[in-house]
PDB file of C-alpha atoms in Angstrom:
ATOM      1  CA  MET Y   1      11.925 -32.819 -27.912  1.00 38.00           C
ATOM      2  CA  LEU Y   2      13.739 -30.509 -27.267  1.00 41.00           C
ATOM      3  CA  SER Y   3      15.584 -28.156 -30.465  1.00 42.00           C
ATOM      4  CA  ASP Y   4      17.569 -30.650 -33.432  1.00 38.00           C
ATOM      5  CA  LEU Y   5      19.707 -26.269 -33.430  1.00 37.00           C
ATOM      6  CA  HIS Y   6      22.866 -26.783 -34.320  1.00 37.00           C
ATOM      7  CA  ARG Y   7      23.342 -30.878 -33.493  1.00 37.00           C
ATOM      8  CA  PRO Y   8      22.847 -34.767 -35.765  1.00 35.00           C
ATOM      9  CA  ARG Y   9      19.450 -35.969 -34.954  1.00 36.00           C
ATOM     10  CA  VAL Y  10      19.853 -39.097 -32.409  1.00 38.00           C
ATOM     11  CA  PRO Y  11      17.843 -41.440 -32.030  1.00 36.00           C
ATOM     12  CA  ARG Y  12      15.370 -40.433 -28.703  1.00 40.00           C
ATOM     13  CA  ALA Y  13      16.651 -43.815 -26.748  1.00 36.00           C
ATOM     14  CA  LEU Y  14      20.638 -43.227 -27.672  1.00 37.00           C
ATOM     15  CA  ILE Y  15      20.354 -40.008 -25.796  1.00 43.00           C
ATOM     16  CA  ALA Y  16      18.967 -41.434 -23.456  1.00 44.00           C
ATOM     17  CA  VAL Y  17      21.818 -43.874 -23.163  1.00 39.00           C
ATOM     18  CA  CYS Y  18      24.057 -41.817 -23.545  1.00 48.00           C
ATOM     19  CA  LEU Y  19      22.835 -39.821 -20.760  1.00 45.00           C
ATOM     20  CA  ALA Y  20      23.647 -42.931 -18.354  1.00 43.00           C
ATOM     21  CA  LEU Y  21      26.944 -44.064 -19.245  1.00 39.00           C
ATOM     22  CA  PRO Y  22      30.358 -41.892 -18.915  1.00 37.00           C
ATOM     23  CA  VAL Y  23      32.547 -40.888 -22.091  1.00 35.00           C
ATOM     24  CA  SER Y  24      34.749 -43.175 -21.684  1.00 32.00           C
ATOM     25  CA  ALA Y  25      32.294 -45.686 -23.434  1.00 35.00           C
ATOM     26  CA  GLY Y  26      32.374 -43.817 -26.529  1.00 39.00           C
ATOM     27  CA  CYS Y  27      28.108 -42.667 -26.544  1.00 48.00           C
ATOM     28  CA  GLY Y  28      28.438 -39.260 -28.041  1.00 41.00           C
ATOM     29  CA  GLY Y  29      31.756 -39.879 -27.558  1.00 41.00           C
ATOM     30  CA  GLY Y  30      32.580 -38.977 -31.378  1.00 39.00           C
ATOM     31  CA  GLY Y  31      32.821 -42.658 -32.197  1.00 41.00           C
ATOM     32  CA  GLU Y  32      32.472 -43.714 -35.592  1.00 39.00           C
ATOM     33  CA  ASP Y  33      28.729 -45.747 -35.022  1.00 41.00           C
ATOM     34  CA  THR Y  34      27.076 -42.509 -33.329  1.00 42.00           C
ATOM     35  CA  ALA Y  35      27.219 -38.802 -33.597  1.00 45.00           C
ATOM     36  CA  PRO Y  36      27.797 -36.682 -30.151  1.00 51.00           C
ATOM     37  CA  THR Y  37      24.157 -34.933 -29.080  1.00 65.00           C
ATOM     38  CA  PHE Y  38      24.567 -31.185 -28.821  1.00 85.00           C
ATOM     39  CA  LEU Y  39      21.811 -29.106 -26.330  1.00 94.00           C
ATOM     40  CA  SER Y  40      22.215 -25.042 -24.823  1.00 96.00           C
ATOM     41  CA  LEU Y  41      21.927 -24.186 -21.771  1.00 98.00           C
ATOM     42  CA  GLY Y  42      21.199 -20.473 -21.897  1.00 97.00           C
ATOM     43  CA  THR Y  43      23.373 -18.990 -18.921  1.00 96.00           C
ATOM     44  CA  ALA Y  44      23.290 -14.837 -17.964  1.00 89.00           C
ATOM     45  CA  PRO Y  45      26.165 -12.834 -18.279  1.00 83.00           C
ATOM     46  CA  PRO Y  46      30.248 -12.800 -17.169  1.00 80.00           C
ATOM     47  CA  GLY Y  47      30.004 -10.946 -13.832  1.00 68.00           C
ATOM     48  CA  GLY Y  48      27.717 -12.975 -11.898  1.00 71.00           C
ATOM     49  CA  ALA Y  49      26.341 -16.359 -10.578  1.00 78.00           C
ATOM     50  CA  PHE Y  50      23.771 -17.611 -13.243  1.00 86.00           C
ATOM     51  CA  PHE Y  51      27.382 -17.829 -15.976  1.00 89.00           C
ATOM     52  CA  VAL Y  52      29.557 -19.859 -13.071  1.00 89.00           C
ATOM     53  CA  VAL Y  53      27.174 -21.972 -11.756  1.00 92.00           C
ATOM     54  CA  GLY Y  54      24.976 -22.867 -15.813  1.00 95.00           C
ATOM     55  CA  GLY Y  55      28.700 -23.979 -16.764  1.00 95.00           C
ATOM     56  CA  ALA Y  56      29.326 -25.994 -13.950  1.00 95.00           C
ATOM     57  CA  LEU Y  57      25.846 -28.408 -14.922  1.00 97.00           C
ATOM     58  CA  ALA Y  58      26.408 -28.155 -18.298  1.00 96.00           C
ATOM     59  CA  GLU Y  59      30.100 -29.478 -17.708  1.00 95.00           C
ATOM     60  CA  VAL Y  60      28.559 -31.935 -15.345  1.00 95.00           C
ATOM     61  CA  LEU Y  61      26.129 -33.538 -18.090  1.00 94.00           C
ATOM     62  CA  GLY Y  62      29.470 -33.052 -19.759  1.00 92.00           C
ATOM     63  CA  GLU Y  63      31.114 -36.245 -18.136  1.00 90.00           C
ATOM     64  CA  VAL Y  64      27.901 -38.695 -18.930  1.00 88.00           C
ATOM     65  CA  GLY Y  65      28.855 -37.977 -21.905  1.00 86.00           C
ATOM     66  CA  LEU Y  66      26.280 -35.118 -23.566  1.00 84.00           C
ATOM     67  CA  ARG Y  67      27.968 -32.301 -25.280  1.00 89.00           C
ATOM     68  CA  VAL Y  68      25.894 -28.993 -23.511  1.00 94.00           C
ATOM     69  CA  THR Y  69      27.270 -25.693 -24.468  1.00 95.00           C
ATOM     70  CA  PRO Y  70      26.617 -22.823 -22.478  1.00 96.00           C
ATOM     71  CA  GLU Y  71      25.606 -20.084 -23.904  1.00 96.00           C
ATOM     72  CA  ALA Y  72      26.166 -16.672 -22.653  1.00 95.00           C
ATOM     73  CA  THR Y  73      22.586 -14.593 -22.553  1.00 93.00           C
ATOM     74  CA  LYS Y  74      21.548 -10.556 -21.154  1.00 89.00           C
ATOM     75  CA  GLY Y  75      19.734 -13.662 -18.487  1.00 90.00           C
ATOM     76  CA  SER Y  76      15.805 -14.914 -17.122  1.00 92.00           C
ATOM     77  CA  GLY Y  77      13.966 -12.951 -19.883  1.00 92.00           C
ATOM     78  CA  GLU Y  78      16.285 -13.635 -22.829  1.00 94.00           C
ATOM     79  CA  ASN Y  79      16.206 -17.038 -21.748  1.00 96.00           C
ATOM     80  CA  ILE Y  80      12.482 -18.462 -21.807  1.00 97.00           C
ATOM     81  CA  ARG Y  81      12.147 -16.439 -25.053  1.00 96.00           C
ATOM     82  CA  ARG Y  82      14.976 -18.698 -26.564  1.00 97.00           C
ATOM     83  CA  LEU Y  83      13.314 -21.347 -24.859  1.00 97.00           C
ATOM     84  CA  ALA Y  84      10.396 -21.040 -26.720  1.00 95.00           C
ATOM     85  CA  SER Y  85      11.302 -21.008 -30.368  1.00 96.00           C
ATOM     86  CA  GLY Y  86      13.640 -23.893 -29.792  1.00 95.00           C
ATOM     87  CA  GLU Y  87      16.566 -22.198 -30.143  1.00 96.00           C
ATOM     88  CA  LEU Y  88      17.193 -23.527 -26.480  1.00 97.00           C
ATOM     89  CA  ASP Y  89      17.117 -27.062 -24.361  1.00 96.00           C
ATOM     90  CA  PHE Y  90      18.434 -25.812 -21.132  1.00 98.00           C
ATOM     91  CA  ALA Y  91      18.318 -21.895 -19.813  1.00 98.00           C
ATOM     92  CA  ILE Y  92      18.934 -20.953 -15.919  1.00 96.00           C
ATOM     93  CA  SER Y  93      17.054 -18.283 -14.398  1.00 95.00           C
ATOM     94  CA  ASN Y  94      15.348 -16.574 -12.159  1.00 93.00           C
ATOM     95  CA  ALA Y  95      11.887 -18.318 -10.340  1.00 95.00           C
ATOM     96  CA  ALA Y  96      10.569 -14.541 -10.270  1.00 94.00           C
ATOM     97  CA  VAL Y  97      10.783 -14.200 -13.703  1.00 94.00           C
ATOM     98  CA  THR Y  98       9.440 -18.134 -14.547  1.00 97.00           C
ATOM     99  CA  TYR Y  99       6.943 -17.320 -12.525  1.00 96.00           C
ATOM    100  CA  PHE Y 100       4.785 -14.080 -14.615  1.00 95.00           C
ATOM    101  CA  ALA Y 101       6.936 -15.537 -17.831  1.00 96.00           C
ATOM    102  CA  ALA Y 102       4.086 -19.384 -17.118  1.00 97.00           C
ATOM    103  CA  ARG Y 103       1.598 -17.042 -16.443  1.00 97.00           C
ATOM    104  CA  GLY Y 104       2.227 -14.708 -19.252  1.00 97.00           C
ATOM    105  CA  GLU Y 105       1.632 -11.735 -16.226  1.00 95.00           C
ATOM    106  CA  ASP Y 106       3.394  -8.629 -16.057  1.00 91.00           C
ATOM    107  CA  GLY Y 107       4.512  -7.252 -19.105  1.00 91.00           C
ATOM    108  CA  TRP Y 108       4.746 -10.400 -21.171  1.00 95.00           C
ATOM    109  CA  GLY Y 109       1.659 -10.697 -22.987  1.00 95.00           C
ATOM    110  CA  ARG Y 110       1.243 -14.298 -23.784  1.00 97.00           C
ATOM    111  CA  ALA Y 111       2.606 -17.452 -21.451  1.00 98.00           C
ATOM    112  CA  TYR Y 112       5.573 -19.029 -22.424  1.00 98.00           C
ATOM    113  CA  PRO Y 113       4.971 -22.337 -21.995  1.00 97.00           C
ATOM    114  CA  VAL Y 114       8.363 -23.104 -19.358  1.00 98.00           C
ATOM    115  CA  GLN Y 115       8.988 -25.666 -16.667  1.00 98.00           C
ATOM    116  CA  ALA Y 116      10.726 -25.960 -13.508  1.00 98.00           C
ATOM    117  CA  VAL Y 117      14.177 -29.082 -13.813  1.00 98.00           C
ATOM    118  CA  MET Y 118      15.730 -28.184 -10.188  1.00 98.00           C
ATOM    119  CA  THR Y 119      15.866 -25.424  -7.781  1.00 97.00           C
ATOM    120  CA  LEU Y 120      18.795 -23.937  -7.652  1.00 95.00           C
ATOM    121  CA  ALA Y 121      20.491 -21.865  -5.685  1.00 90.00           C
ATOM    122  CA  PRO Y 122      19.546 -19.358  -3.471  1.00 89.00           C
ATOM    123  CA  ASN Y 123      19.571 -15.517  -5.097  1.00 87.00           C
ATOM    124  CA  VAL Y 124      19.723 -12.656  -2.862  1.00 92.00           C
ATOM    125  CA  ALA Y 125      19.917  -9.845  -4.218  1.00 93.00           C
ATOM    126  CA  THR Y 126      19.480  -5.895  -2.810  1.00 95.00           C
ATOM    127  CA  PHE Y 127      20.556  -2.775  -3.279  1.00 98.00           C
ATOM    128  CA  ILE Y 128      24.495  -2.090  -2.710  1.00 98.00           C
ATOM    129  CA  ALA Y 129      24.892   1.618  -2.920  1.00 98.00           C
ATOM    130  CA  PRO Y 130      28.439   3.836  -1.785  1.00 98.00           C
ATOM    131  CA  ARG Y 131      28.103   5.821   1.468  1.00 97.00           C
ATOM    132  CA  ARG Y 132      28.929   8.563  -0.033  1.00 96.00           C
ATOM    133  CA  HIS Y 133      25.430   8.568  -1.829  1.00 97.00           C
ATOM    134  CA  GLU Y 134      24.042   8.649   1.210  1.00 95.00           C
ATOM    135  CA  VAL Y 135      21.313   4.871   0.414  1.00 97.00           C
ATOM    136  CA  ASN Y 136      20.544   4.748   4.018  1.00 97.00           C
ATOM    137  CA  GLY Y 137      17.120   2.873   2.995  1.00 97.00           C
ATOM    138  CA  ILE Y 138      14.655   2.007  -0.198  1.00 98.00           C
ATOM    139  CA  SER Y 139      13.395   5.271   0.034  1.00 97.00           C
ATOM    140  CA  ASP Y 140      16.315   6.972   0.045  1.00 98.00           C
ATOM    141  CA  LEU Y 141      16.000   5.746  -4.385  1.00 98.00           C
ATOM    142  CA  ALA Y 142      13.791   7.799  -5.295  1.00 97.00           C
ATOM    143  CA  GLY Y 143      15.281  11.759  -7.803  1.00 97.00           C
ATOM    144  CA  LYS Y 144      18.949   9.201  -8.050  1.00 98.00           C
ATOM    145  CA  ARG Y 145      20.457   6.842 -11.290  1.00 98.00           C
ATOM    146  CA  ILE Y 146      19.242   3.369 -10.211  1.00 98.00           C
ATOM    147  CA  VAL Y 147      21.356   0.403 -12.028  1.00 98.00           C
ATOM    148  CA  VAL Y 148      18.848  -2.252 -12.690  1.00 96.00           C
ATOM    149  CA  GLY Y 149      19.763  -5.658 -14.157  1.00 91.00           C
ATOM    150  CA  VAL Y 150      20.589  -5.392 -17.843  1.00 87.00           C
ATOM    151  CA  ALA Y 151      17.629  -4.719 -20.431  1.00 88.00           C
ATOM    152  CA  GLY Y 152      15.987  -6.972 -20.867  1.00 80.00           C
ATOM    153  CA  ALA Y 153      16.448  -9.789 -18.880  1.00 80.00           C
ATOM    154  CA  GLY Y 154      13.846  -7.999 -15.915  1.00 85.00           C
ATOM    155  CA  PHE Y 155      14.764  -7.741 -13.328  1.00 89.00           C
ATOM    156  CA  GLU Y 156      12.091  -6.525 -12.551  1.00 92.00           C
ATOM    157  CA  HIS Y 157       9.436  -8.529 -11.911  1.00 91.00           C
ATOM    158  CA  PHE Y 158      11.421  -9.427  -8.873  1.00 92.00           C
ATOM    159  CA  ILE Y 159      12.715  -5.707  -8.026  1.00 96.00           C
ATOM    160  CA  ARG Y 160       9.558  -4.157  -8.871  1.00 95.00           C
ATOM    161  CA  PRO Y 161       6.794  -5.280  -5.404  1.00 95.00           C
ATOM    162  CA  ILE Y 162       9.844  -4.954  -3.096  1.00 97.00           C
ATOM    163  CA  VAL Y 163      10.868  -0.803  -4.542  1.00 97.00           C
ATOM    164  CA  GLU Y 164       7.553  -0.568  -4.179  1.00 97.00           C
ATOM    165  CA  ALA Y 165       6.177  -1.936  -1.331  1.00 97.00           C
ATOM    166  CA  HIS Y 166       8.589   0.426   0.672  1.00 98.00           C
ATOM    167  CA  GLY Y 167       6.598   3.550  -1.730  1.00 97.00           C
ATOM    168  CA  VAL Y 168       8.758   3.409  -4.936  1.00 97.00           C
ATOM    169  CA  THR Y 169       8.184   3.522  -8.023  1.00 94.00           C
ATOM    170  CA  TYR Y 170      10.383   2.894 -11.129  1.00 92.00           C
ATOM    171  CA  GLU Y 171       9.101   6.538 -12.357  1.00 95.00           C
ATOM    172  CA  ASP Y 172      11.094   7.789  -9.062  1.00 97.00           C
ATOM    173  CA  PHE Y 173      14.339   7.500 -10.026  1.00 98.00           C
ATOM    174  CA  ILE Y 174      15.137   7.010 -12.407  1.00 98.00           C
ATOM    175  CA  PRO Y 175      16.770   2.918 -13.758  1.00 97.00           C
ATOM    176  CA  LEU Y 176      19.931   2.561 -15.432  1.00 98.00           C
ATOM    177  CA  TYR Y 177      20.220  -1.209 -17.582  1.00 96.00           C
ATOM    178  CA  ASN Y 178      24.813  -2.750 -17.593  1.00 94.00           C
ATOM    179  CA  THR Y 179      25.033  -5.492 -16.519  1.00 89.00           C
ATOM    180  CA  GLN Y 180      26.528  -6.047 -12.223  1.00 90.00           C
ATOM    181  CA  ALA Y 181      30.480  -6.002 -13.966  1.00 90.00           C
ATOM    182  CA  GLY Y 182      28.891  -3.528 -15.271  1.00 94.00           C
ATOM    183  CA  ALA Y 183      26.687  -1.959 -12.456  1.00 96.00           C
ATOM    184  CA  VAL Y 184      29.986  -2.098 -10.012  1.00 97.00           C
ATOM    185  CA  ASP Y 185      32.152  -0.155 -12.191  1.00 97.00           C
ATOM    186  CA  MET Y 186      28.483   2.680 -12.476  1.00 98.00           C
ATOM    187  CA  LEU Y 187      28.833   2.794  -8.937  1.00 98.00           C
ATOM    188  CA  SER Y 188      32.752   2.826  -8.328  1.00 97.00           C
ATOM    189  CA  ASP Y 189      33.199   6.259 -11.193  1.00 97.00           C
ATOM    190  CA  ASP Y 190      29.531   8.016  -9.332  1.00 97.00           C
ATOM    191  CA  SER Y 191      27.722   7.607 -13.046  1.00 98.00           C
ATOM    192  CA  ALA Y 192      24.531   5.709 -10.401  1.00 98.00           C
ATOM    193  CA  ALA Y 193      23.816   5.859  -6.271  1.00 98.00           C
ATOM    194  CA  ALA Y 194      23.057   2.411  -5.902  1.00 98.00           C
ATOM    195  CA  ALA Y 195      22.284  -0.875  -7.578  1.00 98.00           C
ATOM    196  CA  PHE Y 196      20.751  -4.044  -6.848  1.00 97.00           C
ATOM    197  CA  LEU Y 197      23.405  -7.040  -7.153  1.00 95.00           C
ATOM    198  CA  GLY Y 198      23.255 -10.577  -6.124  1.00 88.00           C
ATOM    199  CA  GLY Y 199      23.031 -14.102  -6.449  1.00 80.00           C
ATOM    200  CA  ALA Y 200      24.548 -17.002  -5.102  1.00 77.00           C
ATOM    201  CA  VAL Y 201      26.374 -16.107  -1.229  1.00 83.00           C
ATOM    202  CA  PRO Y 202      28.709 -14.573  -2.124  1.00 84.00           C
ATOM    203  CA  THR Y 203      28.723 -13.378  -5.321  1.00 87.00           C
ATOM    204  CA  ALA Y 204      31.368 -11.612  -7.507  1.00 86.00           C
ATOM    205  CA  SER Y 205      30.259  -8.429  -8.572  1.00 91.00           C
ATOM    206  CA  ILE Y 206      29.811  -7.394  -4.319  1.00 95.00           C
ATOM    207  CA  VAL Y 207      32.168  -8.752  -3.075  1.00 95.00           C
ATOM    208  CA  GLN Y 208      34.261  -6.927  -5.622  1.00 95.00           C
ATOM    209  CA  ALA Y 209      32.507  -3.831  -5.103  1.00 96.00           C
ATOM    210  CA  THR Y 210      32.477  -3.582  -1.080  1.00 97.00           C
ATOM    211  CA  ALA Y 211      36.649  -4.731  -1.443  1.00 95.00           C
ATOM    212  CA  GLY Y 212      36.546  -0.888  -3.600  1.00 91.00           C
ATOM    213  CA  MET Y 213      34.455   1.450  -1.928  1.00 96.00           C
ATOM    214  CA  ASP Y 214      32.980   2.051   2.080  1.00 97.00           C
ATOM    215  CA  SER Y 215      29.115  -0.024   1.145  1.00 97.00           C
ATOM    216  CA  LEU Y 216      26.104  -0.528   1.997  1.00 97.00           C
ATOM    217  CA  LEU Y 217      23.120  -3.046   1.490  1.00 98.00           C
ATOM    218  CA  VAL Y 218      20.558  -1.536   1.888  1.00 98.00           C
ATOM    219  CA  PRO Y 219      18.795  -2.850   4.561  1.00 98.00           C
ATOM    220  CA  LEU Y 220      14.563  -3.917   3.957  1.00 98.00           C
ATOM    221  CA  ASP Y 221      11.661  -3.068   6.233  1.00 97.00           C
ATOM    222  CA  PRO Y 222      10.833  -5.930   8.778  1.00 97.00           C
ATOM    223  CA  GLU Y 223       7.419  -6.002   8.306  1.00 97.00           C
ATOM    224  CA  ILE Y 224       7.976  -6.030   4.877  1.00 97.00           C
ATOM    225  CA  ARG Y 225      10.340  -8.627   4.490  1.00 97.00           C
ATOM    226  CA  SER Y 226       8.475 -10.960   6.126  1.00 97.00           C
ATOM    227  CA  GLN Y 227       5.392  -9.994   4.007  1.00 97.00           C
ATOM    228  CA  LEU Y 228       6.312  -9.945   0.337  1.00 96.00           C
ATOM    229  CA  PRO Y 229       6.683 -13.755  -0.024  1.00 95.00           C
ATOM    230  CA  GLU Y 230       3.184 -14.138   1.395  1.00 94.00           C
ATOM    231  CA  GLU Y 231       2.001 -12.791  -1.807  1.00 93.00           C
ATOM    232  CA  TYR Y 232       4.608 -13.916  -4.437  1.00 93.00           C
ATOM    233  CA  PRO Y 233       5.950 -17.965  -3.344  1.00 91.00           C
ATOM    234  CA  PHE Y 234       9.381 -16.541  -5.869  1.00 93.00           C
ATOM    235  CA  TYR Y 235      10.611 -14.879  -2.899  1.00 96.00           C
ATOM    236  CA  ARG Y 236      12.008 -16.169   1.059  1.00 94.00           C
ATOM    237  CA  GLU Y 237      14.067 -14.990   3.688  1.00 96.00           C
ATOM    238  CA  ALA Y 238      17.147 -14.509   3.722  1.00 95.00           C
ATOM    239  CA  VAL Y 239      19.777 -13.882   5.580  1.00 96.00           C
ATOM    240  CA  ILE Y 240      23.570 -12.925   4.398  1.00 96.00           C
ATOM    241  CA  PRO Y 241      25.969 -13.466   7.545  1.00 96.00           C
ATOM    242  CA  ALA Y 242      28.068 -11.461   9.090  1.00 97.00           C
ATOM    243  CA  GLY Y 243      30.965 -11.250   7.455  1.00 97.00           C
ATOM    244  CA  THR Y 244      30.465 -12.708   4.123  1.00 96.00           C
ATOM    245  CA  TYR Y 245      31.323  -9.355   2.879  1.00 97.00           C
ATOM    246  CA  ARG Y 246      34.059  -6.176   3.846  1.00 96.00           C
ATOM    247  CA  GLY Y 247      32.534  -3.654   5.542  1.00 95.00           C
ATOM    248  CA  GLN Y 248      29.484  -6.627   6.465  1.00 96.00           C
ATOM    249  CA  ASP Y 249      29.603  -6.225  10.443  1.00 96.00           C
ATOM    250  CA  GLU Y 250      25.933  -7.641  10.882  1.00 97.00           C
ATOM    251  CA  ASP Y 251      23.925  -9.988   9.975  1.00 98.00           C
ATOM    252  CA  TYR Y 252      21.587  -8.651   6.601  1.00 98.00           C
ATOM    253  CA  LEU Y 253      18.176  -9.557   6.790  1.00 98.00           C
ATOM    254  CA  GLY Y 254      17.446  -9.808   3.083  1.00 97.00           C
ATOM    255  CA  LEU Y 255      15.383 -11.949   0.591  1.00 97.00           C
ATOM    256  CA  ASP Y 256      15.722 -14.272  -2.003  1.00 95.00           C
ATOM    257  CA  VAL Y 257      14.402 -12.683  -4.707  1.00 95.00           C
ATOM    258  CA  GLY Y 258      13.863 -16.146  -6.866  1.00 93.00           C
ATOM    259  CA  SER Y 259      15.996 -18.152  -6.995  1.00 94.00           C
ATOM    260  CA  MET Y 260      17.998 -19.938 -10.064  1.00 91.00           C
ATOM    261  CA  HIS Y 261      17.227 -22.396 -10.961  1.00 96.00           C
ATOM    262  CA  LEU Y 262      16.864 -24.679 -14.284  1.00 98.00           C
ATOM    263  CA  ILE Y 263      14.294 -24.618 -16.702  1.00 98.00           C
ATOM    264  CA  THR Y 264      13.469 -26.094 -20.307  1.00 98.00           C
ATOM    265  CA  ARG Y 265      10.869 -26.227 -22.594  1.00 97.00           C
ATOM    266  CA  ALA Y 266       6.814 -28.392 -21.696  1.00 97.00           C
ATOM    267  CA  ASP Y 267       7.558 -30.182 -24.427  1.00 96.00           C
ATOM    268  CA  ALA Y 268      10.830 -31.252 -24.033  1.00 96.00           C
ATOM    269  CA  ASP Y 269      11.565 -34.658 -24.358  1.00 94.00           C
ATOM    270  CA  GLU Y 270      10.103 -36.467 -21.174  1.00 96.00           C
ATOM    271  CA  GLU Y 271      13.504 -38.710 -21.273  1.00 93.00           C
ATOM    272  CA  THR Y 272      15.705 -36.937 -22.394  1.00 92.00           C
ATOM    273  CA  VAL Y 273      15.078 -33.681 -19.478  1.00 95.00           C
ATOM    274  CA  TYR Y 274      14.919 -37.515 -16.332  1.00 96.00           C
ATOM    275  CA  GLN Y 275      18.001 -38.221 -17.333  1.00 93.00           C
ATOM    276  CA  ALA Y 276      19.790 -34.728 -17.409  1.00 95.00           C
ATOM    277  CA  THR Y 277      17.608 -34.565 -13.711  1.00 97.00           C
ATOM    278  CA  ARG Y 278      19.676 -37.481 -13.079  1.00 97.00           C
ATOM    279  CA  ALA Y 279      22.881 -36.616 -13.651  1.00 96.00           C
ATOM    280  CA  LEU Y 280      22.657 -33.485 -11.948  1.00 97.00           C
ATOM    281  CA  TRP Y 281      21.353 -35.621  -8.935  1.00 98.00           C
ATOM    282  CA  GLU Y 282      23.961 -38.286  -8.811  1.00 97.00           C
ATOM    283  CA  ARG Y 283      26.465 -35.724  -9.362  1.00 97.00           C
ATOM    284  CA  ARG Y 284      25.991 -33.308  -6.963  1.00 96.00           C
ATOM    285  CA  ALA Y 285      29.236 -33.304  -4.927  1.00 96.00           C
ATOM    286  CA  SER Y 286      31.275 -32.062  -8.496  1.00 96.00           C
ATOM    287  CA  VAL Y 287      29.158 -29.279  -9.179  1.00 95.00           C
ATOM    288  CA  VAL Y 288      30.091 -29.048  -5.797  1.00 94.00           C
ATOM    289  CA  GLU Y 289      33.080 -28.533  -6.564  1.00 94.00           C
ATOM    290  CA  LYS Y 290      33.150 -25.891  -9.123  1.00 90.00           C
ATOM    291  CA  HIS Y 291      30.547 -23.944  -7.136  1.00 87.00           C
ATOM    292  CA  PRO Y 292      29.517 -23.659  -4.492  1.00 84.00           C
ATOM    293  CA  ALA Y 293      25.904 -23.276  -5.343  1.00 85.00           C
ATOM    294  CA  GLY Y 294      25.935 -26.982  -6.256  1.00 92.00           C
ATOM    295  CA  ARG Y 295      24.809 -27.717  -2.064  1.00 93.00           C
ATOM    296  CA  ALA Y 296      21.679 -26.956  -3.657  1.00 94.00           C
ATOM    297  CA  ILE Y 297      21.262 -29.738  -5.138  1.00 97.00           C
ATOM    298  CA  ASN Y 298      19.871 -31.674  -2.174  1.00 97.00           C
ATOM    299  CA  GLU Y 299      16.425 -32.943  -0.888  1.00 96.00           C
ATOM    300  CA  ASN Y 300      15.147 -30.221   0.212  1.00 93.00           C
ATOM    301  CA  ASN Y 301      15.935 -27.301  -1.854  1.00 96.00           C
ATOM    302  CA  VAL Y 302      15.281 -29.347  -5.187  1.00 97.00           C
ATOM    303  CA  VAL Y 303      12.065 -29.633  -5.656  1.00 97.00           C
ATOM    304  CA  ARG Y 304      11.122 -27.139  -4.039  1.00 95.00           C
ATOM    305  CA  ASN Y 305       7.974 -24.758  -5.632  1.00 93.00           C
ATOM    306  CA  THR Y 306       9.130 -21.720  -6.498  1.00 95.00           C
ATOM    307  CA  GLY Y 307       5.377 -21.373  -8.480  1.00 94.00           C
ATOM    308  CA  VAL Y 308       6.354 -23.038 -11.531  1.00 97.00           C
ATOM    309  CA  PRO Y 309       4.780 -26.225 -12.003  1.00 97.00           C
ATOM    310  CA  PHE Y 310       8.375 -29.047 -12.957  1.00 98.00           C
ATOM    311  CA  HIS Y 311       8.665 -30.777 -16.414  1.00 98.00           C
ATOM    312  CA  PRO Y 312       7.377 -34.448 -16.150  1.00 98.00           C
ATOM    313  CA  GLY Y 313      10.529 -35.922 -16.736  1.00 98.00           C
ATOM    314  CA  ALA Y 314      12.026 -34.318 -14.095  1.00 98.00           C
ATOM    315  CA  GLU Y 315       9.271 -35.459 -11.354  1.00 98.00           C
ATOM    316  CA  ARG Y 316       9.082 -38.785 -12.140  1.00 98.00           C
ATOM    317  CA  PHE Y 317      12.605 -38.961 -11.469  1.00 98.00           C
ATOM    318  CA  TYR Y 318      11.757 -37.140  -8.121  1.00 98.00           C
ATOM    319  CA  ARG Y 319       9.565 -39.224  -7.497  1.00 97.00           C
ATOM    320  CA  GLU Y 320      11.762 -43.029  -8.125  1.00 97.00           C
ATOM    321  CA  ALA Y 321      14.017 -41.282  -6.171  1.00 97.00           C
ATOM    322  CA  GLY Y 322      12.036 -40.171  -2.686  1.00 97.00           C
ATOM    323  CA  ILE Y 323      12.021 -37.126  -2.592  1.00 97.00           C
ATOM    324  CA  TRP Y 324       9.284 -35.546  -3.893  1.00 97.00           C
ATOM    325  CA  PRO Y 325       7.047 -34.390  -1.592  1.00 93.00           C
ATOM    326  CA  ASP Y 326       3.792 -35.855  -0.611  1.00 80.00           C
ATOM    327  CA  PRO Y 327       0.553 -33.535  -1.667  1.00 73.00           C
TER     328      PRO Y 327
END
């Protein structure tokens, strides 16, 4: 079952019915005969796409009567740990972080029992550097102060393979930890020479960084860019169209470094996950109204395999909807 943290106990059948009916039907809406169902959804710090998209998903689930509280967290790493401990019911995570956590690899120590609900928008991220610091390629990161995300969020799981493929290790530069909004401030006052920023395109932090200073989206080696997805299923080649950010005159050939995806625990109630998946799929247009990342909730992307198994409740809905991919 999903965690009972901070909520009254509600029969499983009632949860399913409440998810299927509008709030006006009185189910979960605080009526005299039923108690509202409360669930929590971990997001990330303000300033990035996870925080906004998580809020949008919670709001849409609220439209069908489910009370979902989006919680600002440190991001993927914290979300996975809190899911496993029962403190969260759903969470937004980066597929690369979840990939290693589910396997207990790359420093996780043990396998975490988390599964995918739906694959969401690409997390197109790269190093951004004010041109005055002359970081013209990944190799130029060596010896400099570089913002690599929020401590404990798990950014190293998708940054490390990129820099190491370019011949740079974490030991070659000074890693700094901050939110995306904080990273932009550090670039502005020269506390850092570059920062790894990204999310759904356009990403607010990159908009801010490129608007406030003459900045470069640090290019990747073309051969490495094409090889990384062959080794790690969470990577995909991605393009940021010219003109997306100020001063970006050409298409940027980058990487989806691990799409954001909605996850839950492996032992989460199947019917609850099924109904939540159905609600988000059937109301995907409403998600788009709240954030452009909602466009990723489509038949070509939502069931895309990033190396993490889908929860049985989500898979059941996708099969019934006829969008589950053939083996």
